[in-house]
mmCIF file of C-alpha atoms in Angstrom:
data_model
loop_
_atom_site.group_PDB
_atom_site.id
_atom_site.type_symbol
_atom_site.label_atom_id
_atom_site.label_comp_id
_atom_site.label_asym_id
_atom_site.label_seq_id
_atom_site.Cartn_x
_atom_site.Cartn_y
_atom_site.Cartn_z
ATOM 1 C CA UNK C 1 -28.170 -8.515 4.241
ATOM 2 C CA UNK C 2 -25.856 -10.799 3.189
ATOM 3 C CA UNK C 3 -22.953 -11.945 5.189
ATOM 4 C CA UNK C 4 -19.552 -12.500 3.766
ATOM 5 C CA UNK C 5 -17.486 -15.130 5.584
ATOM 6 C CA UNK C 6 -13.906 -14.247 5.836
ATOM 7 C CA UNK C 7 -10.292 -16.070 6.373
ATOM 8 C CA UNK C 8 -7.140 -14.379 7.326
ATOM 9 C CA UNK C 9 -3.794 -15.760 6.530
ATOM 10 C CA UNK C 10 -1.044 -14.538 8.321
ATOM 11 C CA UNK C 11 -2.587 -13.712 11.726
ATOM 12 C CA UNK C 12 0.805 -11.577 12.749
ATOM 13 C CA UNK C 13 1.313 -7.363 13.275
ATOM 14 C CA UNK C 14 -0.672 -6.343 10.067
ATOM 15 C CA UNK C 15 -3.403 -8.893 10.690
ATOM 16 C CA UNK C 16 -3.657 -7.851 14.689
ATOM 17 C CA UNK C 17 -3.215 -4.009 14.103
ATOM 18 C CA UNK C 18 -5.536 -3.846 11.274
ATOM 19 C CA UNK C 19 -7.809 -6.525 9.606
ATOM 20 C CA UNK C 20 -9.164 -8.452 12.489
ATOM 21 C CA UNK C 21 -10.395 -5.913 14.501
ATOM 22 C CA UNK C 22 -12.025 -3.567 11.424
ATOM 23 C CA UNK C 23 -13.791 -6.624 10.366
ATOM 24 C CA UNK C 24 -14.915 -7.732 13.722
ATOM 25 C CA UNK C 25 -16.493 -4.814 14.537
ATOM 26 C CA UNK C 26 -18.211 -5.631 10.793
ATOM 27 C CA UNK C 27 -20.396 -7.983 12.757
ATOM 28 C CA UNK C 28 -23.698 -6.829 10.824
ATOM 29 C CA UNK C 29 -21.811 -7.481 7.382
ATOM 30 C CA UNK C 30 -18.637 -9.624 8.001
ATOM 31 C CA UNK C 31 -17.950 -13.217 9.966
ATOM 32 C CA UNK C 32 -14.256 -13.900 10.764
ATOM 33 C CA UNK C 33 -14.351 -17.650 9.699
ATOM 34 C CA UNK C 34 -10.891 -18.862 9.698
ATOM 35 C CA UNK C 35 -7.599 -17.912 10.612
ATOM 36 C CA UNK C 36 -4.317 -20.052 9.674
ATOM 37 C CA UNK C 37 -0.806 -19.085 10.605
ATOM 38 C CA UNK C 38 2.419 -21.102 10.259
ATOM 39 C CA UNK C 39 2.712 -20.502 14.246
ATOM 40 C CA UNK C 40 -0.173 -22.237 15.194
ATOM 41 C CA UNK C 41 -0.217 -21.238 18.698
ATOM 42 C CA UNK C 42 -0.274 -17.891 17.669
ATOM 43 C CA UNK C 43 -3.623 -18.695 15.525
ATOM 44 C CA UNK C 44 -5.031 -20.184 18.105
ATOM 45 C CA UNK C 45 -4.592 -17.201 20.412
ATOM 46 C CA UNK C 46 -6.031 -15.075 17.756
ATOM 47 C CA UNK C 47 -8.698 -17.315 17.082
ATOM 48 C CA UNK C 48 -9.556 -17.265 20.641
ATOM 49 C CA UNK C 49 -9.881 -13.658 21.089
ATOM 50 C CA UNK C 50 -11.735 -13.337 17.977
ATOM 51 C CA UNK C 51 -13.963 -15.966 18.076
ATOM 52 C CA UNK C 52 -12.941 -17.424 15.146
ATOM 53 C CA UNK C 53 -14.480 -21.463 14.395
ATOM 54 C CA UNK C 54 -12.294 -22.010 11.961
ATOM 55 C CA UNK C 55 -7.714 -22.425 12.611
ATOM 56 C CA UNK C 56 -6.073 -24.297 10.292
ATOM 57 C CA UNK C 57 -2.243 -24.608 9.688
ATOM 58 C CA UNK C 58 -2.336 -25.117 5.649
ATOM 59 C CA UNK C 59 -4.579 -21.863 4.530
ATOM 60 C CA UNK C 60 -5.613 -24.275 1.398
ATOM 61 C CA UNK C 61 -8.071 -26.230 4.370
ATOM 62 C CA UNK C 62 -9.837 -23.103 4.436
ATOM 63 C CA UNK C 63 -11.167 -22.273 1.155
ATOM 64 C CA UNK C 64 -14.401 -24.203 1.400
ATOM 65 C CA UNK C 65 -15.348 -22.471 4.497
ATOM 66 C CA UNK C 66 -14.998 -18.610 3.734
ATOM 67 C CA UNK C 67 -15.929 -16.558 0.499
ATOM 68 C CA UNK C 68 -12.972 -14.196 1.030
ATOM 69 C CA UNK C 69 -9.615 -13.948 2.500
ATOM 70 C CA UNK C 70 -7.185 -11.344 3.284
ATOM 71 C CA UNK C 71 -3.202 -12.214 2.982
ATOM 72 C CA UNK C 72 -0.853 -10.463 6.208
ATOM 73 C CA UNK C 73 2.084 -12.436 5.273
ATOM 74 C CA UNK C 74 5.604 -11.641 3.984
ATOM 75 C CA UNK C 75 5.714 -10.504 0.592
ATOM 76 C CA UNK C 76 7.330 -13.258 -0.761
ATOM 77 C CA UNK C 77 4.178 -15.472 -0.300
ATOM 78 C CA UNK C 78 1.275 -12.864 -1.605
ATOM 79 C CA UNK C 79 1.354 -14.205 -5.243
ATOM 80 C CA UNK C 80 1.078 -17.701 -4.450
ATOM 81 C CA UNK C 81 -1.508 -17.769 -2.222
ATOM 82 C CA UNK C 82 -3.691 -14.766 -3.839
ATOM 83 C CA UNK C 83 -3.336 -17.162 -7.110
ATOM 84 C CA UNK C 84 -4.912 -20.154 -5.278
ATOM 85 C CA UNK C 85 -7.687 -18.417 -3.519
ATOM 86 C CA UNK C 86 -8.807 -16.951 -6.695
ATOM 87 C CA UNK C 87 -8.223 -20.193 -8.672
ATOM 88 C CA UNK C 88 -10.693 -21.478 -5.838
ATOM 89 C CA UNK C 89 -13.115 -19.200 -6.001
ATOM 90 C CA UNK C 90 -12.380 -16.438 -3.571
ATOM 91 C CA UNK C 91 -12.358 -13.030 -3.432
ATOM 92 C CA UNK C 92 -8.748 -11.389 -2.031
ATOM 93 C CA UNK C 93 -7.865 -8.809 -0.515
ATOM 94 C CA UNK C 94 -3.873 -8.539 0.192
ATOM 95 C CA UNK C 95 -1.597 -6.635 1.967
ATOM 96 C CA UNK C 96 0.521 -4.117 0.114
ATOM 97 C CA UNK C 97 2.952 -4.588 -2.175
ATOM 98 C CA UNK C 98 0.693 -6.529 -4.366
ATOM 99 C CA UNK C 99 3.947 -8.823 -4.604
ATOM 100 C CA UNK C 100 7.408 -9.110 -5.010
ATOM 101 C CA UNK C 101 7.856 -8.331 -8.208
ATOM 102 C CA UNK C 102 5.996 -7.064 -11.156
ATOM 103 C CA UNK C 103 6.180 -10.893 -13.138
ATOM 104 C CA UNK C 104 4.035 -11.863 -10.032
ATOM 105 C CA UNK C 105 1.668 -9.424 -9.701
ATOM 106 C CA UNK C 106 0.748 -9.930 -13.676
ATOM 107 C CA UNK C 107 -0.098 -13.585 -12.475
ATOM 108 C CA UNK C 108 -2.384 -12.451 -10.093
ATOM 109 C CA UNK C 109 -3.984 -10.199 -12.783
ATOM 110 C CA UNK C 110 -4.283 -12.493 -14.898
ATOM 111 C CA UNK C 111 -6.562 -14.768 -13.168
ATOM 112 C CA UNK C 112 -8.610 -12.778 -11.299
ATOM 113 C CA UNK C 113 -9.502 -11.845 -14.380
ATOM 114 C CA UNK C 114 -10.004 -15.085 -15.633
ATOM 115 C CA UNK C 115 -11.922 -15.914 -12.467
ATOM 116 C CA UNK C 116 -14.026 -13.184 -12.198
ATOM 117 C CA UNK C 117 -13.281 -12.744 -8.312
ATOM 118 C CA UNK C 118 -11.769 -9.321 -6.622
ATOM 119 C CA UNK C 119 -8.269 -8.536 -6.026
ATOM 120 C CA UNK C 120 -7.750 -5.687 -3.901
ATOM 121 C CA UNK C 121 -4.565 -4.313 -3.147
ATOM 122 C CA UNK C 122 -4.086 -2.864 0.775
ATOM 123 C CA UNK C 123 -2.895 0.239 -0.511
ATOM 124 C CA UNK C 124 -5.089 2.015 2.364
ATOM 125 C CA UNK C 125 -3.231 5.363 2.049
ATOM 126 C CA UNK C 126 -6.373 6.400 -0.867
ATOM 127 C CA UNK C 127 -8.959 6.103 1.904
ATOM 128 C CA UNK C 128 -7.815 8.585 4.458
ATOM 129 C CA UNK C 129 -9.683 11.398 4.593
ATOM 130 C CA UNK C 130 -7.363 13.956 3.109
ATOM 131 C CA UNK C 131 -6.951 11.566 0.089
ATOM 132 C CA UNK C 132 -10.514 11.182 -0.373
ATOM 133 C CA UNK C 133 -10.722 15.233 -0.836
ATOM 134 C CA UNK C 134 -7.780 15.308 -2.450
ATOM 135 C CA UNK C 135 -9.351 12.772 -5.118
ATOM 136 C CA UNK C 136 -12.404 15.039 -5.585
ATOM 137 C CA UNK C 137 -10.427 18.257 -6.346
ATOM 138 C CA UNK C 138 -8.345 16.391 -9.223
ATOM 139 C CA UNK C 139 -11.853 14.848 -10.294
ATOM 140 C CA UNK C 140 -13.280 18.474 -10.290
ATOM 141 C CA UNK C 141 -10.359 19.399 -12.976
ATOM 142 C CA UNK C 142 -9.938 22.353 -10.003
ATOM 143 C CA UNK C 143 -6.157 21.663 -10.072
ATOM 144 C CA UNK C 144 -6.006 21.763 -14.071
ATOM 145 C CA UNK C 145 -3.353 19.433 -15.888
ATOM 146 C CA UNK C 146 -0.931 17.986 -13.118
ATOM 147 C CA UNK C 147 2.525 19.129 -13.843
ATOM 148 C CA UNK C 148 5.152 18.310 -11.437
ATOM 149 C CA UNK C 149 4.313 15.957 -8.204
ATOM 150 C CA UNK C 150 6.329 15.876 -5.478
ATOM 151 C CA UNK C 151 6.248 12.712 -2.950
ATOM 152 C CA UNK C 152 7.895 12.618 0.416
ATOM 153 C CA UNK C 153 7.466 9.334 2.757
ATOM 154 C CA UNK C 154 10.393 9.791 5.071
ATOM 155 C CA UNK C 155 11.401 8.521 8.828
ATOM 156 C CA UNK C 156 14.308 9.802 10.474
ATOM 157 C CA UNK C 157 15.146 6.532 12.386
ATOM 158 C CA UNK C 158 12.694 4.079 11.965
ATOM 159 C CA UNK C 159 13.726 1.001 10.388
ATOM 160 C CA UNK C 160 11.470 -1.645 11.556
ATOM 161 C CA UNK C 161 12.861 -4.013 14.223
ATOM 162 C CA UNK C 162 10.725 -6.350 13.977
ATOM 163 C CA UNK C 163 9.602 -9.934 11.611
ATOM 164 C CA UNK C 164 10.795 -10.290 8.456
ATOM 165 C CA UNK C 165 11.620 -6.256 7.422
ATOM 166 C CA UNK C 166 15.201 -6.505 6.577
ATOM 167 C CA UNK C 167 15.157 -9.888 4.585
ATOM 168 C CA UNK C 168 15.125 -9.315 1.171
ATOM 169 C CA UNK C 169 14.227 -12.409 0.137
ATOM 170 C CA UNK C 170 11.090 -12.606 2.272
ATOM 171 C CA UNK C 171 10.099 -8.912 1.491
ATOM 172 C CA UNK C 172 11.944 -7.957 -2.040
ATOM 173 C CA UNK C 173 12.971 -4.789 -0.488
ATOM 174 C CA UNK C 174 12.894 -2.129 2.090
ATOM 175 C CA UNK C 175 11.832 1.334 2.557
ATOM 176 C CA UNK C 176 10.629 1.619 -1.150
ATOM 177 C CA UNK C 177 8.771 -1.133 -1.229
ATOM 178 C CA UNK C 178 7.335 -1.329 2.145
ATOM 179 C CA UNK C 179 6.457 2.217 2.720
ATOM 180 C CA UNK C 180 7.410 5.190 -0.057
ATOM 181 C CA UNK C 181 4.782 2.043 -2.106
ATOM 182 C CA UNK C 182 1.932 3.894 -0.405
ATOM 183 C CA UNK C 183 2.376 7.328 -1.314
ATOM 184 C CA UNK C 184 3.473 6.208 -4.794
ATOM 185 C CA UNK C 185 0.333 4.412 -5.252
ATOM 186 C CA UNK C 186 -1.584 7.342 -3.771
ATOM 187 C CA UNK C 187 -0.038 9.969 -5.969
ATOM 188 C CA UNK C 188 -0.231 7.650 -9.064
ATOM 189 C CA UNK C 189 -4.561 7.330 -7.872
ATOM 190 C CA UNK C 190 -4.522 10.960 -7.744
ATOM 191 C CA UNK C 191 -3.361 11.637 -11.208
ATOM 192 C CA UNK C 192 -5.301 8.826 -12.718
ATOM 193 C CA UNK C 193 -2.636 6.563 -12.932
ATOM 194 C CA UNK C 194 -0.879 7.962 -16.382
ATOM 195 C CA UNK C 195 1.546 6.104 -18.574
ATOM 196 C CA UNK C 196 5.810 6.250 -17.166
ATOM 197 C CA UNK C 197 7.818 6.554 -19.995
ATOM 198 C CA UNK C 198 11.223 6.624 -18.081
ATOM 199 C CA UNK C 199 12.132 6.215 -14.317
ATOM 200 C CA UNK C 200 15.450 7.101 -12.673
ATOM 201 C CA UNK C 201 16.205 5.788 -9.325
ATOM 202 C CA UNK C 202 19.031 5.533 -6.393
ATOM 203 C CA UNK C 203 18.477 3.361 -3.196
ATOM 204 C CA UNK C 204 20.695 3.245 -0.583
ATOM 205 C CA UNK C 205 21.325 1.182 2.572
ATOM 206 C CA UNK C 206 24.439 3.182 3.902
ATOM 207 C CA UNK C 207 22.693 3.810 7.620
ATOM 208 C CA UNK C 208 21.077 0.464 8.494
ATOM 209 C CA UNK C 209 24.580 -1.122 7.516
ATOM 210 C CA UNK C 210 27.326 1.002 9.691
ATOM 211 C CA UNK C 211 26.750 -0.587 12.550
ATOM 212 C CA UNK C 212 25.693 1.997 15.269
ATOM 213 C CA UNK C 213 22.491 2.513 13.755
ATOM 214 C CA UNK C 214 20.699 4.798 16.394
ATOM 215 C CA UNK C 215 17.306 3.385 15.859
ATOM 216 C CA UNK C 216 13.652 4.314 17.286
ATOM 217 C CA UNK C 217 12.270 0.868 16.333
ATOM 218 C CA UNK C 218 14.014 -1.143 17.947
ATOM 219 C CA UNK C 219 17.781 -2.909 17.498
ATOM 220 C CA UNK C 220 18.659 -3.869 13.850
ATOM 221 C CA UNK C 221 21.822 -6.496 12.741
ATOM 222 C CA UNK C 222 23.641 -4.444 10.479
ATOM 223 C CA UNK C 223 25.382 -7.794 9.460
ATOM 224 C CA UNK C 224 22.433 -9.129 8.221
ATOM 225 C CA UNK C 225 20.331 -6.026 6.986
ATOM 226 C CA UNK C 226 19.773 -6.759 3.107
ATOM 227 C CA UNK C 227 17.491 -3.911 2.106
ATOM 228 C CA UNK C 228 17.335 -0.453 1.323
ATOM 229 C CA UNK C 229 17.014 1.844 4.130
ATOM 230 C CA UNK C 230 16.442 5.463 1.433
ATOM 231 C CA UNK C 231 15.370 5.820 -2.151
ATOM 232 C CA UNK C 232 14.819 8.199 -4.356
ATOM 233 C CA UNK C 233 13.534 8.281 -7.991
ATOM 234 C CA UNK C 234 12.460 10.549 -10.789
ATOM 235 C CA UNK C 235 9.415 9.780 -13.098
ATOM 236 C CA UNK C 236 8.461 11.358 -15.979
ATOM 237 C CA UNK C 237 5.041 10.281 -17.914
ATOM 238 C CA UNK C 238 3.779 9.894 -21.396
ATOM 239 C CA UNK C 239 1.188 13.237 -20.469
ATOM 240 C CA UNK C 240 4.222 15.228 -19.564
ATOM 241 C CA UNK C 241 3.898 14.902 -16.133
ATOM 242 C CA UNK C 242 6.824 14.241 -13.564
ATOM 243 C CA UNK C 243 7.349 13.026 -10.234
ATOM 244 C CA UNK C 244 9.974 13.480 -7.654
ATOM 245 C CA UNK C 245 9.811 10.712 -4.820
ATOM 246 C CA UNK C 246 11.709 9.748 -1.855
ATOM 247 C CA UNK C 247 11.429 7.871 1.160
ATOM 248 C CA UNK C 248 13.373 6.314 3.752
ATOM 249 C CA UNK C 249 13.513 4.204 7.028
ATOM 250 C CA UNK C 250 16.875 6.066 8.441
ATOM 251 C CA UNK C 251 18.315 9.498 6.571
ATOM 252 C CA UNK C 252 19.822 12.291 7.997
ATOM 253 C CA UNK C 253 16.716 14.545 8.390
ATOM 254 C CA UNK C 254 15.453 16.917 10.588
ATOM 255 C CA UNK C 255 11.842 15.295 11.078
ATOM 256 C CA UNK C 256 9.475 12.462 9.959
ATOM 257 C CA UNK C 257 7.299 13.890 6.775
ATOM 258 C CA UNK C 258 4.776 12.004 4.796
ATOM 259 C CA UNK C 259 3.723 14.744 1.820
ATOM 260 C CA UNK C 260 1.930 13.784 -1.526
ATOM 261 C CA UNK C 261 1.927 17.415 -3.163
ATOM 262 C CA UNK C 262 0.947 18.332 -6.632
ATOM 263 C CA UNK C 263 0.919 21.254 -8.852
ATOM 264 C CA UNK C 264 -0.827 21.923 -12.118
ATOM 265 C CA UNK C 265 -1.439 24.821 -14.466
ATOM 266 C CA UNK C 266 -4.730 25.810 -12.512
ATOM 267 C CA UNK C 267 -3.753 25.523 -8.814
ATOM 268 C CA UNK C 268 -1.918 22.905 -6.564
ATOM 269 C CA UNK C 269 -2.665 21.025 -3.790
ATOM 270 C CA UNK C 270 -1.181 19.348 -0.844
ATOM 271 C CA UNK C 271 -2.147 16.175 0.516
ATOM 272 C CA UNK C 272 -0.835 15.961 3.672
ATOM 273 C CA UNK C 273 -2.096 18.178 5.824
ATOM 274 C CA UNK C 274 -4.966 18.891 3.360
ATOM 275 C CA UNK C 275 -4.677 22.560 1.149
ATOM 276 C CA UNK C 276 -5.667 24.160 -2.681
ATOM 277 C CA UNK C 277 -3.280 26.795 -3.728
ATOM 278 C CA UNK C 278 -4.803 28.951 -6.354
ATOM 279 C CA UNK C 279 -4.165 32.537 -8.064
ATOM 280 C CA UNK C 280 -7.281 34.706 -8.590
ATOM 281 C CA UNK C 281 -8.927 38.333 -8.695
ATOM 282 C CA UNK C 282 -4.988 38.859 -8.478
ATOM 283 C CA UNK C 283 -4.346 37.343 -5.037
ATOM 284 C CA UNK C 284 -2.281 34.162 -4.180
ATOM 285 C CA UNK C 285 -5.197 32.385 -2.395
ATOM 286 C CA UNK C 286 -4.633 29.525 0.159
ATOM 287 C CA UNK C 287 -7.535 27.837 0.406
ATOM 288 C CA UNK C 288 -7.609 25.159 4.161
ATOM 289 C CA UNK C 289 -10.435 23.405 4.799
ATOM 290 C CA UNK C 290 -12.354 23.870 7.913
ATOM 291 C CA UNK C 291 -13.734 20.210 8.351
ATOM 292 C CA UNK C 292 -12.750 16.624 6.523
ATOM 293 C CA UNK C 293 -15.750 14.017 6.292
ATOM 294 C CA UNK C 294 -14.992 10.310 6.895
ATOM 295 C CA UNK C 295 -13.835 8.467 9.572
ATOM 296 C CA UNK C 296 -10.360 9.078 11.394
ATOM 297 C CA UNK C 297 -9.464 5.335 10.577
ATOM 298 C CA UNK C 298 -8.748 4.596 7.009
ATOM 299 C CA UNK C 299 -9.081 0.797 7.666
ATOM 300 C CA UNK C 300 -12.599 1.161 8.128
ATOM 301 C CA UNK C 301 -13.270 2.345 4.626
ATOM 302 C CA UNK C 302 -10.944 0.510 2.944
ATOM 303 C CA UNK C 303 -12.647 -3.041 4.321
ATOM 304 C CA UNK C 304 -16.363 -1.584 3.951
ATOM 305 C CA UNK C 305 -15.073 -0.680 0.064
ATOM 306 C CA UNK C 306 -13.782 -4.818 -0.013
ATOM 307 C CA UNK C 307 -16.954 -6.076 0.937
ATOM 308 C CA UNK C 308 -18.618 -3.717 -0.927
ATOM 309 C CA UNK C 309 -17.083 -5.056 -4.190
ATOM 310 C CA UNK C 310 -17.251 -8.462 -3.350
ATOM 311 C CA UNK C 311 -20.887 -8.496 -2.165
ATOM 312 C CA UNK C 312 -21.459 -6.888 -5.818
ATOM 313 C CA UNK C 313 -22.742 -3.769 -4.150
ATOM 314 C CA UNK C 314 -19.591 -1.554 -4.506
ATOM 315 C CA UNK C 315 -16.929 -0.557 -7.499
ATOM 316 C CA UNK C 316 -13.738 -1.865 -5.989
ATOM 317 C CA UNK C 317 -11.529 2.171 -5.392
ATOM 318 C CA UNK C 318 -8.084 -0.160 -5.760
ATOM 319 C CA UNK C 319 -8.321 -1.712 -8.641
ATOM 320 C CA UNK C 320 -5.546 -4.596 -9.596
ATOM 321 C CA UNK C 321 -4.397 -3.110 -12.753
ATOM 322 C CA UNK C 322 -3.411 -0.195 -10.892
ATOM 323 C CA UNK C 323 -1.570 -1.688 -8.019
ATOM 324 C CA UNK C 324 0.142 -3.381 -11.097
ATOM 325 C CA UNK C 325 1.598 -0.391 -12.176
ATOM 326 C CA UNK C 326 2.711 0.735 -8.840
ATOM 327 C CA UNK C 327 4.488 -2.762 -8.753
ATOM 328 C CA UNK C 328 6.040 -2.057 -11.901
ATOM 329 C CA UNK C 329 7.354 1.387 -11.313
ATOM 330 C CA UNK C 330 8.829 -0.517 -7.903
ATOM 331 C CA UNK C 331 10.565 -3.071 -9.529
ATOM 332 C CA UNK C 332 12.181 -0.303 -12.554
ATOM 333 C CA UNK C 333 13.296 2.173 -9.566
ATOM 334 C CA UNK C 334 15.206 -0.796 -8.272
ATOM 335 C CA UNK C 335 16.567 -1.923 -11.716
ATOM 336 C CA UNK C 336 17.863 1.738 -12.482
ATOM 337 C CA UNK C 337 19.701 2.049 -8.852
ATOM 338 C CA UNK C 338 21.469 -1.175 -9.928
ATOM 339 C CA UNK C 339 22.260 -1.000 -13.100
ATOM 340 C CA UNK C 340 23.042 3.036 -12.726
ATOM 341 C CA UNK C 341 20.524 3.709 -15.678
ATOM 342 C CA UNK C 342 17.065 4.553 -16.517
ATOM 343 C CA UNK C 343 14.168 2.313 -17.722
ATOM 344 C CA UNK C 344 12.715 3.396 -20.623
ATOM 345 C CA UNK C 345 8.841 1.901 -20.723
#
């Protein structure tokens, strides 16, 4: 089988939690060729532990040795790099958001289609198990026509304490962005990514910004804190459908809650945990499933999908066009809380 020889740039939380060790336990598919990291001790560490040949300091010096790379960076730095592995001939796969802005993430559109290589988006919420069913039952037309979605990504008091979170610059945003973007994309997957027509959003930063933040992430600068700590938006979509989302880093909630839920004219169905709610033989039926197939880990699928499409033996499941639109819907959620109106598409 063939091997495909990797590079990660960005060899921080992301790369450590995630990407390095999936892939090098990929051993029988995958090679870990190169790292590069604007710390370079901290590459060299990595590539240490890893095994890695290949640590360079300017990722550029490792295009000719890898057929694929993987961007862990800040957001501010996706579009640029993503644009000049594809331009030289890799395949990418980059951390979510696809980019800091919608006018970027066309770019990168644009020429991986011109160049024929993958993009894939880290949007690793569609691989988990319950998201994998989930996608089945919509596919089945078991739920009917989706009608109203409901999304719910929200942490109490966790506002990230840590790298670049809270720059805005660096990252484009905050809670929105950086987390509610996953169950966004996931919900948007679900319903097979339909046409918005008109978005109407709020974000606020009111917490992170009083000063005596009590936070279970560690200690956060008001003074400097730049981002949005809570968001909320409504969506409503050429089909008729609508969405209600909201997410946060720090709101005054009883508990964490990560729920993707939707209801249609047939039945409904929860995401997270797993359930179909239908009406027959004149009973409300819940319907729970026993057992979930797939792993536990949705990193694992989402790299053996990557390699997958860039071997040419797999369909890519995150396709760029779609992480596009996520992007888009992003960047119009944060143009209606400023501007204190909707964006008509």
């Amino acid at each position: 089988m063939r091997m495909l020889r990797i590079g990660v740039i960005g060899v921080g939380g992301i790369a450590q939690a995630r990407h390095l060790p999936t892939f090098a336990n990929m051993k029988d598919r995958v090679k870990i060729q190169a790292v590069s990291d604007i710390n370079s001790e901290l590459a060299q560490k990595v590539a240490t532990e890893y095994d890695v040949p290949v640590v360079v300091q300017n990722y550029e010096d490792m295009f000719d040795q890898v057929d694929a790379v993987t961007i862990c960076t800040p957001n501010k730095f996706h579009a640029n790099i993503a644009i000049a592995a594809l331009e030289a001939g890799k395949h990418v796969l980059c951390e979510k958001p696809m980019a800091l802005s919608a006018q970027e993430a066309e770019k990168m559109v644009e020429t991986a289609k011109r160049t024929g290589k993958t993009l894939f988006i880290g949007f690793h919420y569609r691989f988990m198990k319950e998201s994998q069913a989930a996608k089945k039952i919509m596919g089945a037309g078991e739920i009917g026509k989706p009608l109203v979605v409901r999304v719910e990504a929200l942490r109490r008091r966790k506002v990230p304490g840590w790298g670049v979170f809270t720059n805005k610059e660096l990252q484009g945003g905050g809670s929105l962005i950086d987390f509610g973007c996953h169950h966004l994309d996931l919900a948007l997957w679900l319903l097979g990514n339909p046409e918005p027509v008109e978005i109407s959003g709020a974000t606020y930063q009111d917490l992170s910004t009083s000063g005596d933040l009590v936070n279970m992430w560690g200690d956060i600068d008001a003074s400097t804190f730049e981002v949005d700590d809570h968001a909320t938006a409504f969506i409503r979509f050429r089909n008729g459908a609508s969405l209600f989302l909201e997410t946060s880093w720090a709101a005054n909630v009883a508990d964490d809650k990560e729920s993707v839920r939707i209801s249609g004219d047939k039945a409904g169905l929860d995401v997270f945990p797993f359930a179909v709610y239908q009406s027959k033989h004149g009973l409300l039926v819940d319907q729970v499933p026993h057992w979930l197939p797939g792993p536990d880990d949705p990193s694992i699928l989402q790299a053996a999908n990557f390699v997958d499409s860039c071997l040419g033996v797999g369909e890519a499941i995150v396709k760029p066009e779609q992480a596009l639109q996520t992007s888009r819907i992003i960047d119009a959620i944060y143009e209606s809380s400023l501007t204190g109106k909707s964006v008509r598409f």
